[in-house]
């Protein structure tokens, strides 16, 4: 059965195949706005698809990825809802329309497809990639410790059996390398946002160092305003700050890499925590979570649009 | 498929730096096979840890012995997983 964008249930978790099929239908329904592009293959050979929202050529761009950690299912589900929101609001939401009339938006809904499939088939609590670690019985690398940003530093493990194993080298994970190559070859990304769950945090660089980045005051101010917008819907309270101080030192993270690559507006979100479910947030909370997150994402993107650099 | 029958997820709210250090010591305790969903960092953030069924007693004793305030976030992880799976199957139908 082919799913249409009308028939997919956004208040449900879906398999990789369903999400990928749904992407096709979204593209079919919004041909002048959305395209599905393969950015490469995962370790186990699965395609990695990014949805590109674009109304012109040679535009500066915003990057959003969801679900780099496989078990954080509300992240991928939020990505699906968000993609639909962008496609359906374009043309009716004046602010979003103006954004997409001047910038492109790339949305990678399943940033770790092998891990995501593994959470559906073998181990719901799997976090990492599924690459083989030579000399170890344990598989997988934490793809958010594998970026070339203080790689191998504090907050990452040298043990392949650890959930925060950084891998043998920076960008050793093809899932990371695919994104790095796309961002680098594009050369005009102005914002990079990674969406995780759960902890209710909105963070900016650095994680590999506790020193402040040069843009800290602006990033902090944007982050706090975004968190305020998010809270306006259901009162969900976020903490805002740099990764190192708000959680703990964590080297090799995606937004540290993007910031050091010159993408000033680099943020990471940790979606909602009800204090009852951890990674197993009930599907009934997907839409509320995505809806409140959208307000924060939109605020950040509007700031990016209005503050060219 | 990996099962988590009887595993609990416990939320610990450390109230001092000393208690954070006690929890950090737990992270290195490999014998109990704990999985930290949220690691011990500061008193402002709760610590969530998945405790395998077989380690529940020693972990609870450890927490009680050190006056570490905790509550049960998930009383049986597999039950929650089963509910999630059933809901997905219903949705697919």
Tab-separated table of C-alpha atoms in Angstrom:
chain	number	residue	atom	x	y	z
A	1	UNK	CA	0.000	0.000	0.000
A	2	UNK	CA	1.365	3.371	-0.919
A	3	UNK	CA	0.990	5.852	1.858
A	4	UNK	CA	-0.103	9.336	1.057
A	5	UNK	CA	0.893	12.311	3.159
A	6	UNK	CA	-2.770	12.508	4.131
A	7	UNK	CA	-2.908	8.956	5.434
A	8	UNK	CA	0.297	8.793	7.456
A	9	UNK	CA	-0.311	9.091	11.137
A	10	UNK	CA	2.028	11.686	12.587
A	11	UNK	CA	1.119	10.534	16.078
A	12	UNK	CA	2.792	7.185	15.541
A	13	UNK	CA	6.298	5.812	15.257
A	14	UNK	CA	7.202	4.376	11.867
A	15	UNK	CA	9.773	2.075	10.333
A	16	UNK	CA	12.524	3.349	8.065
A	17	UNK	CA	10.749	1.995	4.981
A	18	UNK	CA	7.544	3.802	5.871
A	19	UNK	CA	9.368	7.070	6.462
A	20	UNK	CA	11.246	6.781	3.179
A	21	UNK	CA	8.037	5.969	1.262
A	22	UNK	CA	6.292	8.860	2.903
A	23	UNK	CA	9.100	11.172	1.769
A	24	UNK	CA	8.268	10.246	-1.822
A	25	UNK	CA	4.656	11.180	-1.341
A	26	UNK	CA	5.613	14.484	0.282
A	27	UNK	CA	7.795	15.266	-2.719
A	28	UNK	CA	4.983	14.277	-5.087
A	29	UNK	CA	2.541	16.590	-3.329
A	30	UNK	CA	4.929	19.553	-3.270
A	31	UNK	CA	6.936	19.233	-6.462
A	32	UNK	CA	7.975	22.871	-6.655
A	33	UNK	CA	9.272	22.945	-3.130
A	34	UNK	CA	10.548	19.590	-1.908
A	35	UNK	CA	13.063	17.169	-3.359
A	36	UNK	CA	14.490	13.993	-1.896
A	37	UNK	CA	18.221	13.668	-2.342
A	38	UNK	CA	20.437	10.743	-1.479
A	39	UNK	CA	23.434	12.020	0.434
A	40	UNK	CA	25.175	8.645	0.527
A	41	UNK	CA	24.799	5.179	1.978
A	42	UNK	CA	25.047	3.933	5.520
A	43	UNK	CA	27.542	1.329	6.726
A	44	UNK	CA	25.059	-1.442	5.915
A	45	UNK	CA	24.237	0.087	2.545
A	46	UNK	CA	20.997	1.849	3.295
A	47	UNK	CA	20.384	5.127	1.477
A	48	UNK	CA	20.492	8.315	3.506
A	49	UNK	CA	17.891	10.729	2.217
A	50	UNK	CA	17.724	14.407	2.897
A	51	UNK	CA	14.626	16.454	2.106
A	52	UNK	CA	15.572	19.696	0.431
A	53	UNK	CA	13.109	22.581	0.596
A	54	UNK	CA	14.058	25.100	-2.037
A	55	UNK	CA	12.416	27.733	-4.199
A	56	UNK	CA	15.473	28.964	-6.061
A	57	UNK	CA	19.101	28.326	-6.783
A	58	UNK	CA	22.389	29.283	-5.158
A	59	UNK	CA	20.780	30.109	-1.856
A	60	UNK	CA	22.331	30.071	1.596
A	61	UNK	CA	21.040	27.097	3.547
A	62	UNK	CA	19.954	25.760	6.910
A	63	UNK	CA	20.668	22.202	8.005
A	64	UNK	CA	18.532	20.167	10.393
A	65	UNK	CA	19.203	16.537	11.296
A	66	UNK	CA	17.141	14.331	13.555
A	67	UNK	CA	17.827	10.953	15.085
A	68	UNK	CA	21.596	10.616	14.895
A	69	UNK	CA	21.129	8.518	18.044
A	70	UNK	CA	18.938	5.655	16.942
A	71	UNK	CA	16.823	5.071	20.036
A	72	UNK	CA	15.713	8.686	20.404
A	73	UNK	CA	12.586	7.951	18.404
A	74	UNK	CA	10.738	11.142	19.131
A	75	UNK	CA	13.503	12.929	17.212
A	76	UNK	CA	12.887	11.110	13.930
A	77	UNK	CA	9.142	11.397	14.454
A	78	UNK	CA	9.546	15.123	15.023
A	79	UNK	CA	11.510	15.273	11.774
A	80	UNK	CA	8.598	13.720	9.880
A	81	UNK	CA	6.074	16.113	11.401
A	82	UNK	CA	8.378	19.080	10.784
A	83	UNK	CA	8.894	18.200	7.126
A	84	UNK	CA	5.153	18.099	6.621
A	85	UNK	CA	4.706	21.340	8.533
A	86	UNK	CA	7.215	23.146	6.340
A	87	UNK	CA	5.676	21.822	3.140
A	88	UNK	CA	2.106	22.621	4.108
A	89	UNK	CA	2.786	26.036	5.677
A	90	UNK	CA	4.813	27.337	2.761
A	91	UNK	CA	2.624	29.859	0.989
A	92	UNK	CA	0.343	30.421	3.952
A	93	UNK	CA	2.754	31.242	6.775
A	94	UNK	CA	4.276	34.564	5.739
A	95	UNK	CA	7.424	34.205	7.802
A	96	UNK	CA	8.196	30.683	6.658
A	97	UNK	CA	7.423	31.667	3.091
A	98	UNK	CA	9.851	34.563	3.205
A	99	UNK	CA	12.443	32.269	4.749
A	100	UNK	CA	12.108	29.725	1.975
A	101	UNK	CA	12.088	32.471	-0.632
A	102	UNK	CA	15.589	33.423	0.437
A	103	UNK	CA	17.127	30.276	1.895
A	104	UNK	CA	17.151	26.533	1.335
A	105	UNK	CA	16.387	24.073	4.085
A	106	UNK	CA	17.865	20.589	4.311
A	107	UNK	CA	16.229	18.076	6.641
A	108	UNK	CA	17.852	14.722	7.352
A	109	UNK	CA	15.127	12.829	9.175
A	110	UNK	CA	16.978	9.572	9.838
A	111	UNK	CA	20.619	10.461	10.365
A	112	UNK	CA	21.522	6.930	11.470
A	113	UNK	CA	19.435	4.525	9.377
A	114	UNK	CA	21.248	1.317	10.376
A	115	UNK	CA	20.830	2.101	14.039
A	116	UNK	CA	17.205	3.064	13.535
A	117	UNK	CA	16.393	-0.228	11.807
A	118	UNK	CA	18.241	-2.058	14.572
A	119	UNK	CA	16.055	-0.396	17.198
A	120	UNK	CA	13.019	-1.745	15.360
A	121	UNK	CA	14.301	-5.264	14.870
A	122	UNK	CA	16.846	-6.230	17.534
A	123	UNK	CA	17.421	-3.797	20.343
A	124	UNK	CA	15.101	-0.875	21.030
A	125	UNK	CA	17.772	0.719	23.193
A	126	UNK	CA	20.481	0.860	20.508
A	127	UNK	CA	22.152	4.256	20.176
A	128	UNK	CA	25.170	3.970	17.888
A	129	UNK	CA	25.924	3.105	14.279
A	130	UNK	CA	26.303	-0.587	13.355
A	131	UNK	CA	29.853	-0.594	12.008
A	132	UNK	CA	32.196	-3.434	12.907
A	133	UNK	CA	35.035	-2.564	15.268
A	134	UNK	CA	38.046	-4.692	14.317
A	135	UNK	CA	39.346	-6.644	17.298
A	136	UNK	CA	36.175	-6.161	19.324
A	137	UNK	CA	32.974	-8.148	19.651
A	138	UNK	CA	31.115	-4.877	20.177
A	139	UNK	CA	29.733	-3.001	17.218
A	140	UNK	CA	28.998	0.611	16.549
A	141	UNK	CA	30.383	4.075	17.098
A	142	UNK	CA	28.642	6.987	18.734
A	143	UNK	CA	28.084	9.172	15.676
A	144	UNK	CA	27.950	12.234	17.867
A	145	UNK	CA	31.490	11.659	19.112
A	146	UNK	CA	32.911	10.986	15.653
A	147	UNK	CA	33.137	14.486	14.184
A	148	UNK	CA	36.426	16.256	13.692
A	149	UNK	CA	35.977	18.613	16.625
A	150	UNK	CA	38.298	17.870	19.525
A	151	UNK	CA	38.028	14.274	18.369
A	152	UNK	CA	39.076	11.762	21.010
A	153	UNK	CA	38.946	14.340	23.776
A	154	UNK	CA	36.943	14.416	26.993
A	155	UNK	CA	33.497	12.877	27.167
A	156	UNK	CA	34.139	10.245	24.533
A	157	UNK	CA	35.179	6.678	25.134
A	158	UNK	CA	38.036	4.697	23.642
A	159	UNK	CA	36.121	1.488	24.390
A	160	UNK	CA	34.205	0.041	21.403
A	161	UNK	CA	31.703	-1.454	23.838
A	162	UNK	CA	30.809	1.947	25.246
A	163	UNK	CA	27.762	3.848	24.064
A	164	UNK	CA	29.976	6.907	23.631
A	165	UNK	CA	32.793	5.202	21.686
A	166	UNK	CA	34.336	7.836	19.416
A	167	UNK	CA	35.481	5.454	16.707
A	168	UNK	CA	38.916	4.817	15.240
A	169	UNK	CA	39.228	8.210	13.563
A	170	UNK	CA	37.288	11.397	12.962
A	171	UNK	CA	34.633	10.875	10.276
A	172	UNK	CA	35.314	7.140	10.267
A	173	UNK	CA	31.559	6.592	10.254
A	174	UNK	CA	30.221	6.895	6.754
A	175	UNK	CA	26.994	8.370	8.092
A	176	UNK	CA	29.022	11.271	9.506
A	177	UNK	CA	31.271	11.529	6.461
A	178	UNK	CA	28.261	11.789	4.139
A	179	UNK	CA	26.972	14.823	6.005
A	180	UNK	CA	30.421	16.403	6.275
A	181	UNK	CA	30.932	16.018	2.531
A	182	UNK	CA	27.557	17.540	1.703
A	183	UNK	CA	28.015	20.516	4.026
A	184	UNK	CA	31.571	21.101	2.869
A	185	UNK	CA	30.872	20.839	-0.844
A	186	UNK	CA	27.802	23.059	-0.543
A	187	UNK	CA	29.851	25.715	1.229
A	188	UNK	CA	27.029	28.084	2.112
A	189	UNK	CA	25.270	26.699	5.175
A	190	UNK	CA	24.446	29.387	7.701
A	191	UNK	CA	22.889	27.240	10.379
A	192	UNK	CA	23.295	23.664	11.556
A	193	UNK	CA	20.809	22.167	13.999
A	194	UNK	CA	20.907	18.653	15.446
A	195	UNK	CA	17.816	17.296	17.173
A	196	UNK	CA	18.167	14.758	19.988
A	197	UNK	CA	16.027	13.466	22.866
A	198	UNK	CA	15.546	13.557	25.805
A	199	UNK	CA	16.584	16.151	28.436
A	200	UNK	CA	14.895	19.395	27.427
A	201	UNK	CA	17.979	21.325	26.508
A	202	UNK	CA	18.861	23.842	23.844
A	203	UNK	CA	22.599	23.963	23.397
A	204	UNK	CA	25.296	25.660	21.404
A	205	UNK	CA	29.057	24.990	21.073
A	206	UNK	CA	31.331	23.901	22.540
A	207	UNK	CA	31.163	20.410	23.969
A	208	UNK	CA	34.839	19.623	23.538
A	209	UNK	CA	35.878	22.671	25.498
A	210	UNK	CA	34.284	24.631	28.291
A	211	UNK	CA	35.571	27.924	26.968
A	212	UNK	CA	33.080	30.294	25.398
A	213	UNK	CA	32.846	30.558	21.637
A	214	UNK	CA	33.238	34.078	20.218
A	215	UNK	CA	29.533	34.230	19.350
A	216	UNK	CA	28.394	33.007	22.762
A	217	UNK	CA	26.351	36.113	23.702
A	218	UNK	CA	24.376	36.040	20.473
A	219	UNK	CA	23.878	32.261	20.485
A	220	UNK	CA	22.767	32.385	24.090
A	221	UNK	CA	20.302	35.160	23.398
A	222	UNK	CA	18.871	33.380	20.340
A	223	UNK	CA	18.681	30.116	22.274
A	224	UNK	CA	16.852	31.677	25.200
A	225	UNK	CA	14.340	33.402	22.959
A	226	UNK	CA	13.789	30.136	21.073
A	227	UNK	CA	13.245	28.249	24.322
A	228	UNK	CA	10.751	30.901	25.397
A	229	UNK	CA	8.803	30.435	22.173
A	230	UNK	CA	8.852	26.683	22.710
A	231	UNK	CA	7.539	27.067	26.248
A	232	UNK	CA	4.713	29.310	25.094
A	233	UNK	CA	2.746	26.322	23.762
A	234	UNK	CA	2.635	23.889	26.671
A	235	UNK	CA	4.965	25.415	29.244
A	236	UNK	CA	7.748	22.940	28.556
A	237	UNK	CA	10.848	24.320	30.203
A	238	UNK	CA	14.255	24.059	28.568
A	239	UNK	CA	17.712	24.806	29.899
A	240	UNK	CA	19.880	26.808	27.534
A	241	UNK	CA	23.669	26.954	27.384
A	242	UNK	CA	26.797	25.547	25.881
A	243	UNK	CA	27.129	21.771	25.818
A	244	UNK	CA	30.095	21.579	28.129
A	245	UNK	CA	28.577	23.623	30.925
A	246	UNK	CA	24.979	22.564	30.597
A	247	UNK	CA	25.629	18.829	30.436
A	248	UNK	CA	29.217	17.670	30.370
A	249	UNK	CA	32.322	17.805	28.194
A	250	UNK	CA	31.611	15.823	25.037
A	251	UNK	CA	34.156	15.870	22.232
A	252	UNK	CA	33.563	15.034	18.593
A	253	UNK	CA	30.044	16.445	18.458
A	254	UNK	CA	28.302	17.576	15.290
A	255	UNK	CA	27.565	21.176	16.200
A	256	UNK	CA	31.118	21.775	17.420
A	257	UNK	CA	32.318	20.642	14.012
A	258	UNK	CA	29.807	22.830	12.170
A	259	UNK	CA	30.693	25.867	14.273
A	260	UNK	CA	34.395	25.373	13.666
A	261	UNK	CA	33.587	24.951	9.972
A	262	UNK	CA	32.256	28.503	10.011
A	263	UNK	CA	28.555	27.882	10.561
A	264	UNK	CA	27.809	30.363	13.312
A	265	UNK	CA	24.248	29.376	14.122
A	266	UNK	CA	24.948	25.871	15.364
A	267	UNK	CA	22.516	24.437	17.882
A	268	UNK	CA	21.488	21.106	19.353
A	269	UNK	CA	18.148	20.336	20.945
A	270	UNK	CA	17.209	17.635	23.398
A	271	UNK	CA	13.453	17.165	23.170
A	272	UNK	CA	11.001	16.654	25.962
A	273	UNK	CA	11.318	14.611	29.076
A	274	UNK	CA	8.121	13.936	30.988
A	275	UNK	CA	10.010	12.247	33.791
A	276	UNK	CA	8.151	9.004	33.103
A	277	UNK	CA	9.346	7.431	29.888
A	278	UNK	CA	12.915	8.366	28.967
A	279	UNK	CA	13.566	7.220	25.407
A	280	UNK	CA	10.127	5.595	25.289
A	281	UNK	CA	8.022	8.698	24.978
A	282	UNK	CA	4.506	7.531	24.039
A	283	UNK	CA	3.522	8.153	20.450
A	284	UNK	CA	0.625	10.303	21.638
A	285	UNK	CA	3.221	12.924	22.604
A	286	UNK	CA	4.914	13.129	19.213
A	287	UNK	CA	2.707	15.875	17.829
A	288	UNK	CA	2.803	18.042	20.989
A	289	UNK	CA	6.570	17.614	21.122
A	290	UNK	CA	7.045	18.427	17.454
A	291	UNK	CA	4.640	21.364	17.659
A	292	UNK	CA	6.495	23.036	20.503
A	293	UNK	CA	9.875	22.235	18.939
A	294	UNK	CA	8.767	23.867	15.717
A	295	UNK	CA	8.374	27.192	17.506
A	296	UNK	CA	11.991	27.042	18.637
A	297	UNK	CA	13.275	25.909	15.256
A	298	UNK	CA	11.316	28.633	13.526
A	299	UNK	CA	12.697	31.283	15.828
A	300	UNK	CA	16.261	30.177	15.161
A	301	UNK	CA	15.683	30.026	11.413
A	302	UNK	CA	14.085	33.474	11.355
A	303	UNK	CA	17.067	34.851	13.226
A	304	UNK	CA	19.395	33.252	10.696
A	305	UNK	CA	17.400	34.746	7.838
A	306	UNK	CA	17.419	38.205	9.422
A	307	UNK	CA	21.106	38.207	10.379
A	308	UNK	CA	23.091	37.352	7.260
A	309	UNK	CA	26.842	37.029	7.650
B	1	UNK	CA	15.362	-9.577	19.922
B	2	UNK	CA	16.840	-8.175	23.074
B	3	UNK	CA	14.462	-8.287	26.015
B	4	UNK	CA	14.425	-6.110	29.108
B	5	UNK	CA	12.078	-8.089	31.329
B	6	UNK	CA	12.141	-6.733	34.863
B	7	UNK	CA	14.671	-4.031	34.085
B	8	UNK	CA	13.921	-0.751	35.787
B	9	UNK	CA	14.894	2.794	34.963
B	10	UNK	CA	15.627	4.736	38.106
B	11	UNK	CA	15.812	8.493	38.396
B	12	UNK	CA	18.211	9.821	40.988
B	13	UNK	CA	18.250	13.432	42.078
B	14	UNK	CA	21.646	14.066	43.586
B	15	UNK	CA	21.668	16.847	46.140
B	16	UNK	CA	25.380	17.479	46.520
B	17	UNK	CA	28.661	17.208	44.710
B	18	UNK	CA	29.532	14.311	46.953
B	19	UNK	CA	26.462	12.437	45.772
B	20	UNK	CA	27.362	13.152	42.160
B	21	UNK	CA	30.730	11.544	42.819
B	22	UNK	CA	29.036	8.517	44.341
B	23	UNK	CA	26.975	8.152	41.191
B	24	UNK	CA	30.027	8.615	39.001
B	25	UNK	CA	31.571	5.751	40.894
B	26	UNK	CA	28.569	3.662	39.871
B	27	UNK	CA	29.384	4.359	36.229
B	28	UNK	CA	32.606	2.435	36.583
B	29	UNK	CA	30.902	-0.499	38.323
B	30	UNK	CA	30.820	-2.882	35.347
B	31	UNK	CA	29.539	-5.864	37.296
B	32	UNK	CA	26.023	-4.431	37.608
B	33	UNK	CA	25.782	-3.698	33.856
B	34	UNK	CA	24.123	-0.346	34.377
B	35	UNK	CA	23.208	1.816	31.436
B	36	UNK	CA	23.145	5.511	32.148
B	37	UNK	CA	20.485	7.239	30.066
B	38	UNK	CA	21.375	10.522	31.717
B	39	UNK	CA	24.793	10.640	33.300
B	40	UNK	CA	25.663	12.179	36.668
B	41	UNK	CA	26.854	15.682	35.958
B	42	UNK	CA	25.507	18.220	38.373
B	43	UNK	CA	22.903	18.543	41.075
B	44	UNK	CA	20.647	20.483	38.715
B	45	UNK	CA	20.095	17.566	36.355
B	46	UNK	CA	18.524	14.227	37.249
B	47	UNK	CA	20.369	10.998	36.606
B	48	UNK	CA	18.498	8.199	34.836
B	49	UNK	CA	19.929	4.719	34.864
B	50	UNK	CA	18.620	1.458	33.473
B	51	UNK	CA	19.181	-1.267	36.001
B	52	UNK	CA	18.989	-4.891	34.851
B	53	UNK	CA	16.639	-7.028	36.943
B	54	UNK	CA	19.540	-8.944	38.463
B	55	UNK	CA	21.209	-5.769	39.725
B	56	UNK	CA	18.169	-4.122	41.285
B	57	UNK	CA	18.853	-5.229	44.835
B	58	UNK	CA	22.503	-4.168	45.060
B	59	UNK	CA	21.818	-0.896	43.303
B	60	UNK	CA	18.908	-0.039	45.593
B	61	UNK	CA	21.041	-0.937	48.599
B	62	UNK	CA	23.814	1.309	47.313
B	63	UNK	CA	21.446	4.230	46.840
B	64	UNK	CA	19.815	3.762	50.228
B	65	UNK	CA	23.129	3.338	51.990
B	66	UNK	CA	24.326	6.666	50.639
B	67	UNK	CA	21.033	8.527	51.113
B	68	UNK	CA	20.722	9.080	47.396
B	69	UNK	CA	17.120	10.122	46.691
B	70	UNK	CA	15.624	8.130	43.850
B	71	UNK	CA	12.343	7.206	42.231
B	72	UNK	CA	11.358	4.594	39.706
B	73	UNK	CA	10.934	6.116	36.254
B	74	UNK	CA	10.027	2.829	34.543
B	75	UNK	CA	9.099	-0.131	36.697
B	76	UNK	CA	9.386	-2.791	33.993
B	77	UNK	CA	11.029	-1.664	30.783
B	78	UNK	CA	9.819	-4.643	28.777
B	79	UNK	CA	6.183	-3.861	29.591
B	80	UNK	CA	6.606	-0.400	28.135
B	81	UNK	CA	8.346	-1.838	25.081
B	82	UNK	CA	5.514	-4.319	24.584
B	83	UNK	CA	2.957	-1.532	24.748
B	84	UNK	CA	4.938	0.488	22.240
B	85	UNK	CA	5.222	-2.469	19.888
B	86	UNK	CA	1.514	-3.290	20.125
B	87	UNK	CA	0.655	0.308	19.386
B	88	UNK	CA	2.898	0.309	16.309
B	89	UNK	CA	1.298	-2.882	15.049
B	90	UNK	CA	-2.176	-1.442	15.556
B	91	UNK	CA	-1.163	1.640	13.663
B	92	UNK	CA	0.285	-0.347	10.774
B	93	UNK	CA	-2.962	-2.276	10.434
